[in-house]
XYZ file of C-alpha atoms in Angstrom:
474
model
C 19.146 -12.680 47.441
C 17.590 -12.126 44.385
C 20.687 -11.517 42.251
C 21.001 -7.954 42.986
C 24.572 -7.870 43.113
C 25.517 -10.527 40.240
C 29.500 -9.696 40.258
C 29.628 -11.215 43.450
C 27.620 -14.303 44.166
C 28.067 -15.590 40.480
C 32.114 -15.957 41.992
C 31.777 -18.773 44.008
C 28.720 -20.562 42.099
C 29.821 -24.254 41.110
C 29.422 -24.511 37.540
C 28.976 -29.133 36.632
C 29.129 -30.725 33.375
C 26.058 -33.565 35.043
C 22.824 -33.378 36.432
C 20.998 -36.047 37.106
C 17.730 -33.742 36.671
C 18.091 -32.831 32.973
C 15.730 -35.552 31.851
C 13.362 -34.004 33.617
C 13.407 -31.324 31.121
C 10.166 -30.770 29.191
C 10.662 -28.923 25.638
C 7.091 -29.100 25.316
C 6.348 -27.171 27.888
C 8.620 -24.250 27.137
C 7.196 -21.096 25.421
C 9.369 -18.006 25.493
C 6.758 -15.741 23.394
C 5.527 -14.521 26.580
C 6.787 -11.714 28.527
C 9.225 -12.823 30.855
C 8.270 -11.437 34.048
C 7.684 -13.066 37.466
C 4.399 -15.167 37.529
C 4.328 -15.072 41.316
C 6.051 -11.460 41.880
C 5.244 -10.135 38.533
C 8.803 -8.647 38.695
C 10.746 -8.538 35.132
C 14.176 -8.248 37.034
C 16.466 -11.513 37.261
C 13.871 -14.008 35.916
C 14.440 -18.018 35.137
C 11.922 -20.229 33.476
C 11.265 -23.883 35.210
C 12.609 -26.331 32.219
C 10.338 -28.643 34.089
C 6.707 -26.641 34.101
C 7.838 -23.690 31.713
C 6.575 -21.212 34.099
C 8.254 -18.095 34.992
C 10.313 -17.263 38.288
C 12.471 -14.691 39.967
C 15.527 -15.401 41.726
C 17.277 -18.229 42.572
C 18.864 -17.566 46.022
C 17.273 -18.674 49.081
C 13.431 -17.355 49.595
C 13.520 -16.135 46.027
C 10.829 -17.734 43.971
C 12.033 -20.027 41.510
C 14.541 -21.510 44.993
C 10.549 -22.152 46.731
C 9.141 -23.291 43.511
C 12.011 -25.775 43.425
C 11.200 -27.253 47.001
C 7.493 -27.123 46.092
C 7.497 -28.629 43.197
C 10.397 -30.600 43.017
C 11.466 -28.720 39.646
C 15.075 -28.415 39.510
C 16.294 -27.476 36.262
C 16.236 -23.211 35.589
C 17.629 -20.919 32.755
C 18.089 -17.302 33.098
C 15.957 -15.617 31.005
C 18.428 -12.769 30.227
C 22.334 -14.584 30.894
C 21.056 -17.961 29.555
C 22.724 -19.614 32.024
C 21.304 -22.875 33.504
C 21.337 -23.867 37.436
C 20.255 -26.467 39.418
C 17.922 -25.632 42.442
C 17.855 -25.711 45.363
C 21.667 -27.318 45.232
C 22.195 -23.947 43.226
C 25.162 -25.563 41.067
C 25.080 -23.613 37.425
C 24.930 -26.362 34.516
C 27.127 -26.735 31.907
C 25.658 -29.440 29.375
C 25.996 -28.831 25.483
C 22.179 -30.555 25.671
C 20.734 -27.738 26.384
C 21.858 -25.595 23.592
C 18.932 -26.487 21.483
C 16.742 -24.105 24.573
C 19.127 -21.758 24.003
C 18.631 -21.693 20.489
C 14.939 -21.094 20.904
C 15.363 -18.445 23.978
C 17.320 -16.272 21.357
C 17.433 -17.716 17.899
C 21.102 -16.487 16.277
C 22.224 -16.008 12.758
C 25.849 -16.132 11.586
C 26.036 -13.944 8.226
C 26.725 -17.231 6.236
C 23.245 -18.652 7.232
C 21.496 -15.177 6.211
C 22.837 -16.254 2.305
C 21.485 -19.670 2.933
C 17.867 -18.796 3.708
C 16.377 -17.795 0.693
C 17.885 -21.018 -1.095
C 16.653 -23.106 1.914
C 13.588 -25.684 0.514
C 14.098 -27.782 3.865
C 11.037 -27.994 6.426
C 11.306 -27.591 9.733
C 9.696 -30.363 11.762
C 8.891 -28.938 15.674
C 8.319 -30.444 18.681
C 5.099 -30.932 18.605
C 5.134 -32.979 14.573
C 4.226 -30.209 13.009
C 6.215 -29.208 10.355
C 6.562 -25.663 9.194
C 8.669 -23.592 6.790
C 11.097 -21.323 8.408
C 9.740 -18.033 7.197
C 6.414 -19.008 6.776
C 5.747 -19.652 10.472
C 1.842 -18.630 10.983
C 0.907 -16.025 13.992
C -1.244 -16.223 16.719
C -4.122 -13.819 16.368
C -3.980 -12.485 20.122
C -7.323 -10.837 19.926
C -8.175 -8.720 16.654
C -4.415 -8.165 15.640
C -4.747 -9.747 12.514
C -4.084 -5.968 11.041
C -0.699 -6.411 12.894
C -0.254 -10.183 11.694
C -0.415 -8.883 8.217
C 2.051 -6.386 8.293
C 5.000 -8.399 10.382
C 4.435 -11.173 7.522
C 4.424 -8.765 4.771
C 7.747 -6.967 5.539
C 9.356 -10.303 6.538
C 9.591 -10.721 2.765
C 11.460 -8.166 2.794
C 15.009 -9.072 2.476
C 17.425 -6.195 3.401
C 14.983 -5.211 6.021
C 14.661 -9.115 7.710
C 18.911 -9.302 7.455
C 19.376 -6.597 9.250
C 17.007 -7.784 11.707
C 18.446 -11.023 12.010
C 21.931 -9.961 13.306
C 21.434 -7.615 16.489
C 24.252 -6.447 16.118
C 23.017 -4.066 14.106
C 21.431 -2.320 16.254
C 22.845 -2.722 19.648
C 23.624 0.657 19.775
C 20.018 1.210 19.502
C 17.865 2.040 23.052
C 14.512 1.221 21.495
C 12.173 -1.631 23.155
C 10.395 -1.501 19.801
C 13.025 -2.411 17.565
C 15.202 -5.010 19.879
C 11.235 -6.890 20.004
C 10.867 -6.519 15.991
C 14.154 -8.031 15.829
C 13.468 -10.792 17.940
C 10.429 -11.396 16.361
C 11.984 -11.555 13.399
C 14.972 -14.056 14.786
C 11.891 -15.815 15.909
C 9.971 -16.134 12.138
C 13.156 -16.985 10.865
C 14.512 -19.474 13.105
C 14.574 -23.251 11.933
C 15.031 -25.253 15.231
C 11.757 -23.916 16.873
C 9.769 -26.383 19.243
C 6.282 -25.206 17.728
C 5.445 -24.229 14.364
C 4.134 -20.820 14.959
C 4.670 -17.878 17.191
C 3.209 -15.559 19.291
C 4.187 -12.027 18.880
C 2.859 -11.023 22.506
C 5.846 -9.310 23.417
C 6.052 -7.456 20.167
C 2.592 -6.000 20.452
C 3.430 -4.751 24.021
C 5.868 -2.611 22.827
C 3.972 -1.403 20.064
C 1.379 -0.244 22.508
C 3.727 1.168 24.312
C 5.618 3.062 21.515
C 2.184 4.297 20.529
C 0.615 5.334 23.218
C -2.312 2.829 22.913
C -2.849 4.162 19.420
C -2.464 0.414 18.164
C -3.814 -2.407 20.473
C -4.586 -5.740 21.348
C -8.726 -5.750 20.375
C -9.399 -3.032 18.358
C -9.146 -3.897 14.867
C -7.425 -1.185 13.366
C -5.981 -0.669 9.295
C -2.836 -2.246 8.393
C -1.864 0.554 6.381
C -2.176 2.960 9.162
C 0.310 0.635 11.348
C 2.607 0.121 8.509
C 3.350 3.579 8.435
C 3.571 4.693 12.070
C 5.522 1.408 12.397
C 7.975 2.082 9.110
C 8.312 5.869 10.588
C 9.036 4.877 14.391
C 11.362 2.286 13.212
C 13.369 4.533 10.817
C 13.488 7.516 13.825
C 15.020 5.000 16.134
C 17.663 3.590 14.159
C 18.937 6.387 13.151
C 22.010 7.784 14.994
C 21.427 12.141 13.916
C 18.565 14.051 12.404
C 20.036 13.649 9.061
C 21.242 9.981 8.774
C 19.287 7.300 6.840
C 18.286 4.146 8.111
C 17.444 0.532 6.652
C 13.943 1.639 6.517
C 14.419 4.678 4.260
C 17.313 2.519 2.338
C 14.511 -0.361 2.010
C 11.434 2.240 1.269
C 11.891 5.659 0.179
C 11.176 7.118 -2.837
C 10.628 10.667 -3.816
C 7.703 13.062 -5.630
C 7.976 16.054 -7.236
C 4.518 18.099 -6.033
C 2.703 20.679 -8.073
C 0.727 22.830 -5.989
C -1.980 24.906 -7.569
C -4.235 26.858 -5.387
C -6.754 30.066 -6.534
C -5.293 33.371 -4.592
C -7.814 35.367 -2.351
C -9.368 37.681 -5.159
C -10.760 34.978 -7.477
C -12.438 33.017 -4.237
C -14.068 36.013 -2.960
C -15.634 36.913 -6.493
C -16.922 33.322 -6.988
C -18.563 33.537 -3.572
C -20.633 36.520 -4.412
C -21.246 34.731 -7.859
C -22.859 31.754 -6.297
C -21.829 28.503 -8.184
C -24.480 27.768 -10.462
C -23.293 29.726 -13.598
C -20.019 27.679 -13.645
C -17.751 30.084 -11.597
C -14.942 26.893 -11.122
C -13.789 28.076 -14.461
C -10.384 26.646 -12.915
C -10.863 23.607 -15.062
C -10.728 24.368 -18.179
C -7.663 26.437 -17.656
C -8.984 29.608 -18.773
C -8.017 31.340 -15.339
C -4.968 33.890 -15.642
C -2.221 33.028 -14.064
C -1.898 35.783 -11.983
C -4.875 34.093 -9.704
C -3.406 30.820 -9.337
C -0.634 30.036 -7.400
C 1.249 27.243 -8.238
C 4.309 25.652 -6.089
C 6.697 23.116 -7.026
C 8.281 20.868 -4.172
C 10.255 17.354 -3.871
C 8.943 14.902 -1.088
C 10.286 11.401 0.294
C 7.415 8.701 0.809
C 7.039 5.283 2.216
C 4.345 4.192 0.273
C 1.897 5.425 -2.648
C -1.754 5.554 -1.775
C -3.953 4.988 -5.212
C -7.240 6.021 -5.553
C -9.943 3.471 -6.467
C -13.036 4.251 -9.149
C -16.355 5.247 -7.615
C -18.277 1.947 -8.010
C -21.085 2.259 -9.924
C -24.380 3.039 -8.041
C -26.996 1.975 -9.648
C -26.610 -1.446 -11.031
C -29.236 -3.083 -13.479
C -30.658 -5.985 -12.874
C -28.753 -8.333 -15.237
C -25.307 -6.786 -13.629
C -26.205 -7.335 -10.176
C -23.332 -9.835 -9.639
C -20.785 -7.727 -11.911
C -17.428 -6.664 -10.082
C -15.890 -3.310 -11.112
C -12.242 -3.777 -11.738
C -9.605 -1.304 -12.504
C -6.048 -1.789 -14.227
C -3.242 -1.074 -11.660
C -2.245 1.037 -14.551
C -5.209 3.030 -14.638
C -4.779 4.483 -10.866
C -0.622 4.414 -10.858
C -1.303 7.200 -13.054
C -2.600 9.503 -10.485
C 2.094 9.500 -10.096
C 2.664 10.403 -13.717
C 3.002 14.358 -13.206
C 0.075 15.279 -15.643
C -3.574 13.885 -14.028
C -4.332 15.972 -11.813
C -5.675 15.045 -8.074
C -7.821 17.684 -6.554
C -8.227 18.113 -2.751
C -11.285 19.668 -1.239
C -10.103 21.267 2.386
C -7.366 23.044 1.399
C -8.744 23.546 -2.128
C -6.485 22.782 -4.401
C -5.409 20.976 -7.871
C -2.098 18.685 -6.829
C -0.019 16.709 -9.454
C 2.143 14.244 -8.230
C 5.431 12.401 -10.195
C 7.802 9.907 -8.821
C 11.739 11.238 -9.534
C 12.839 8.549 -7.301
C 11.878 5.079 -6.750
C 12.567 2.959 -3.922
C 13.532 -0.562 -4.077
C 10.856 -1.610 -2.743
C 7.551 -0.195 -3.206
C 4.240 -0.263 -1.207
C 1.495 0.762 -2.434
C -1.813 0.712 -0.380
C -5.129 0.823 -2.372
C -7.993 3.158 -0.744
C -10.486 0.838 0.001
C -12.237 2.467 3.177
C -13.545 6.295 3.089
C -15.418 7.292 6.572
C -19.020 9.235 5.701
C -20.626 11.264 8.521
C -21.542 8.038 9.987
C -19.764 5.289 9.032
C -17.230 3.742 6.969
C -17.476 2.347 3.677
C -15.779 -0.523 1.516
C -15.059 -0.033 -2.043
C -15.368 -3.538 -3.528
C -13.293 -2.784 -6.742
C -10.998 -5.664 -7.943
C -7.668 -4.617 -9.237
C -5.888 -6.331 -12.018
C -2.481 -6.120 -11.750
C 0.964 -8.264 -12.595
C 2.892 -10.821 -10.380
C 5.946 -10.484 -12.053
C 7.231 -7.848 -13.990
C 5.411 -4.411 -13.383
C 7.190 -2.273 -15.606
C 6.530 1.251 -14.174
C 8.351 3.073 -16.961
C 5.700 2.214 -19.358
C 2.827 3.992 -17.078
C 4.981 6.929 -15.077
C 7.849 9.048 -16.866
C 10.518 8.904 -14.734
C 13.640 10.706 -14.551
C 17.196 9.501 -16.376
C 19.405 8.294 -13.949
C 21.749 10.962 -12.635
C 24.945 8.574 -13.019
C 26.674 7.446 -16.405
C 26.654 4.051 -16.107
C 23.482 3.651 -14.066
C 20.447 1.590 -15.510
C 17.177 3.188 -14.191
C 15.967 0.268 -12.529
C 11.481 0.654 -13.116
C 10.723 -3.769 -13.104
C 9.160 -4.965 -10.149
C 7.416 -8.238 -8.852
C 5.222 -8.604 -5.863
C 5.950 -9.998 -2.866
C 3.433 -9.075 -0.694
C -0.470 -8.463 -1.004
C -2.626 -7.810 1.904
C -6.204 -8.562 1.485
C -9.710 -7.405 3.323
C -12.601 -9.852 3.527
C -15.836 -9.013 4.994
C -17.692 -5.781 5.723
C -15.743 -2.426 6.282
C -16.024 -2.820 10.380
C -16.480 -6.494 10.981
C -14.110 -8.130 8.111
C -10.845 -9.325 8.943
C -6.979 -9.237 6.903
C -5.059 -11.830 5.569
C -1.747 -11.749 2.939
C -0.163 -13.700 -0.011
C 3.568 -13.882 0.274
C 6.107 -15.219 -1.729
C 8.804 -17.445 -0.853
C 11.990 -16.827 -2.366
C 13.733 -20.501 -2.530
C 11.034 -22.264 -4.684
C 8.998 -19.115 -5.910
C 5.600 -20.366 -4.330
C 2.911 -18.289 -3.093
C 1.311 -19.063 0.558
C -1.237 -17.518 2.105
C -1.073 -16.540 5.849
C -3.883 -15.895 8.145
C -3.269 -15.596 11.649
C -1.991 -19.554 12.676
C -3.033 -20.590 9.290
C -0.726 -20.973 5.983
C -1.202 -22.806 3.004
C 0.342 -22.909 -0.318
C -2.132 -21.013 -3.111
C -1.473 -20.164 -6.860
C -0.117 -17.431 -7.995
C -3.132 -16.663 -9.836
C -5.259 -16.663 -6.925
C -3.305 -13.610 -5.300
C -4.118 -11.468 -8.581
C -7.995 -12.756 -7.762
C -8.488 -10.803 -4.493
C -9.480 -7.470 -3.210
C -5.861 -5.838 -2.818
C -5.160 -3.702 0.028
C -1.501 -3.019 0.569
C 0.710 -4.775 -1.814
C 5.219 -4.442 -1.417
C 6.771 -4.948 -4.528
C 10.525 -5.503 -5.220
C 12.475 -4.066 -7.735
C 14.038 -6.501 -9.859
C 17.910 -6.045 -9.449
C-alpha cells in the first residue's frame, strides 16, 4: 500500500549494497526546493523523488505512483523524501550505496558544530553541478514573483552569525512545532551548504509557510516592505522558539535592545481652552515650555525593540534651477539622535511630545530608515542619501548611554555593518536589493534576486539605505 503502516512492511524489505540502475541517476535533474508533494496525487504523505526524472511520487508499493511511474517510465531509482532511504522499483529492494550520500547531502544539508567554526574562515568556492561556481553563503535567490522584499531580508539576517548557527543545527529546535521555523532552518542549511548541485536556491517552500504563518499578509506577487516582514518575521520567530511566556529566544538574544520613553501629553483642561482659542494667536505654547506642569502629563516607561526606525529630513521642495540635480543627504548621526533622550519626537494622533533613549543595546542592531510615508492617495519616496560608516559606528559619541551595570563589564557602543538593504525605483514600482559582507575575506557583494557580485565597500555607503543590521564589535 502506500506505506501506511511503515513498522511492518519496512521488516521484510531487502536492503543491497548494488544496483545496476544507479547510473541512471541524474543529479541534474534533482531539485528539492520544491514542495514535496505528489505530482500525480498531490498528496504530501510518503513521497519519493524519481533520481531518474526528479519528479515527485507517492508510494512505492504496488498501484502506488512512483511503483506505475517505474513501469511507465522505466525509472527505477527512488529516495524517500522524509526517511532518505533509497529503493529500487518495481523489484522494491531498498539501496544501500555510500554513492548516493552526496543526494542526501543536498535533500537535507547537515552541519557538525566543528564545520559551523569553519565557515566564516572558509575562502573556498563551491563549484555545482551545473559549472557554476558559487560561494557558500552568498548563494543568490530566485525571485518567485515580486519577493524580492523577502529575498532581501533572508540574505540580510544570514549575516547574522548567532542567528544562522543556531539555524544550522536543528537540533535546536526540534522541540519546536513550527512549519515556519523548521523551513527558515532549512533554508538556511540550504544557503549555507557547500556541496549543492546548483548555485542558487529557491526558497518556495519557505514562502509557503510564511503565507501560511501570516495569513496571506505576506505573499508571492505583491511587493510588500522588507521592513514590515522583518519584523512580523523577527516577532513570529522569537514567539515560536520560545518554550513559556517569559523565556528569551535567539531572536531577542540576537536583537533586543531597550528605550527608556518619556511621555508628555497636555491634560483635558489646557486642550479644551485652546479649542475655544482657535490656533492662530499661538495657543501651542507647549513648545517653548512655558506650560505649568500641572497640565502636562508626563510618563516615564522602559521598552524592548527589534529595530530603530529613524526619521529622514523633509527634502527640500522647491529646488532652483542650478540645484536641480542636488541630492539631500543627512549624517546617520544627525537622525540617531532622535535615541539620545533630549530631541524630542512629536506624534500627531495621540498628541503628544515623546523622547526616546537607548539603556540597552543589542548586539546587533537594525535600523530601518523611513523612506515611504502614504498621503491620502498614494505613497511617497524620500530620496535622501545617508552618510554613514562601514566600520566603526561609535554610538557613544552620538547617544548617552547608560554605565554598564557589572564591575568588570566594558559597555560595548562600536559597530560595523553587515547588512544594507537598498530601494531603487519609484515608491510602488521599484524593486530591493542588499550589500552584505562576508566574514572570511571582508568583501562586500551585492545580492539581487539570482544575481551576486562582488562591489566596494564604498559603493554600499553610495546608496539609498533602507534597513541596514549592524554588529557590535566584540
Amino acid at each position: 500500500g502506500l506505506g501506511s503502516t511503515p513498522g511492518r512492511s519496512n521488516r521484510q524489505v531487502e536492503v543491497r549494497r548494488d544496483c545496476s540502475y544507479l547510473d541512471t541517476v541524474n543529479r541534474q535533474v534533482l531539485d528539492f526546493d520544491f514542495e514535496k508533494f505528489c505530482s500525480v496525487s498531490l498528496s504530501n504523505l510518503n513521497v519519493y523523488a524519481c533520481l531518474v526524472c526528479g519528479k515527485y511520487y507517492q508510494g512505492r508499493g504496488k498501484k502506488s505512483h512512483a511503483y506505475t511511474h517505474s513501469l511507465e517510465a522505466g525509472h527505477h531509482v527512488y529516495i524517500n523524501l522524509r526517511t532518505e532511504k533509497v529503493y529500487c522499483l518495481p523489484d522494491g529492494y531498498e539501496i544501500n550505496d555510500p554513492s548516493l550520500d552526496d543526494i542526501r547531502h543536498v535533500l537535507y544539508p547537515r552541519f557538525s558544530r566543528e564545520q559551523l567554526e569553519q565557515l566564516d574562515k572558509n575562502k573556498q568556492w563551491s563549484r555545482a553541478l551545473d559549472g557554476s561556481d558559487y560561494l557558500p553563503g552568498m548563494v543568490g535567490l530566485n525571485n518567485i514573483q515580486k519577493t524580492d522584499f523577502v529575498n532581501v531580508t533572508i540574505q540580510s539576517l544570514m549575516r547574522v552569525t548567532p542567528l544562522r548557527n543556531f539555524f544550522l543545527i536543528p537540533e535546536n529546535y526540534q522541540h519546536c512545532r513550527s512549519q515556519l521555523v523548521h523551513r527558515f532552518g532549512e533554508l538556511t542549511r540550504k544557503i549555507w551548504h557547500a556541496r549543492n548541485f546548483k548555485g542558487q536556491v529557491s526558497p518556495h517552500e519557505f514562502l509557503q509557510a510564511v503565507m501560511k504563518a501570516s495569513k496571506k499578509r505576506f505573499r508571492i506577487g505583491v511587493q510588500c516592505e522588507p521592513v514590515e516582514f522583518m519584523s512580523w518575521l523577527l516577532n513570529t520567530l522569537h514567539a515560536d522558539l520560545r518554550t513559556s511566556k517569559k523565556s528569551s529566544s535567539i531572536i531577542h538574544k540576537c536583537f533586543q535592545g531597550e528605550l527608556e520613553v518619556v511621555k508628555e501629553t497636555q491634560s483635558k483642561a489646557i486642550s479644551e481652552k485652546k479649542e475655544s482659542d482657535g490656533e492662530q494667536n499661538g495657543a501651542l505654547k507647549i513648545t517653548d515650555g512655558q506650560i505649568e506642569n500641572n497640565n502636562v502629563a508626563a510618563e516615564t516607561y522602559r521598552m524592548p525593540f527589534l529595530m530603530l526606525g529613524l526619521d529622514l529630513p523633509e527634502p527640500p521642495l522647491f529646488k532652483d534651477v542650478m540645484e536641480k540635480n542636488i541630492i539631500p543627504q543627512v549624517p546617520l548621526f544627525n537622525i540617531l539622535k532622535k535615541f539620545d533622550g533630549e530631541m524630542v519626537t512629536t506624534t500627531v494622533r495621540p498628541p503628544a511630545r515623546m523622547r526616546y533613549r537607548v539603556t540597552k543595546l543589542p548586539q546587533y542592531l537594525i535600523l530601518h530608515m523611513r523612506r515611504f510615508t502614504k498621503n491620502n492617495f498614494f505613497r511617497e519616496k524620500n530620496p535622501t542619501l545617508v552618510n554613514f560608516p562601514v566600520k566603526n559606528l561609535e554610538l557613544k559619541d552620538y547617544i548617552p548611554l547608560p554605565a554598564p551595570t557589572k564591575e568588570n563589564e566594558k559597555l560595548r557602543t562600536k559597530y560595523d555593518l553587515i547588512a544594507n538593504v537598498v530601494h531603487d525605483g519609484k515608491p510602488d514600482e521599484g524593486f530591493y536589493r542588499v550589500f552584505v559582507q562576508r566574514k572570511s575575506e571582508e568583501l562586500w557583494y551585492e545580492m539581487q534576486d539570482l544575481h551576486v557580485s562582488e562591489t566596494l565597500p564604498q559603493m554600499v555607503a553610495l546608496s539609498e539605505a533602507y534597513m541596514q543590521i549592524y554588529e557590535q564589535q566584540q
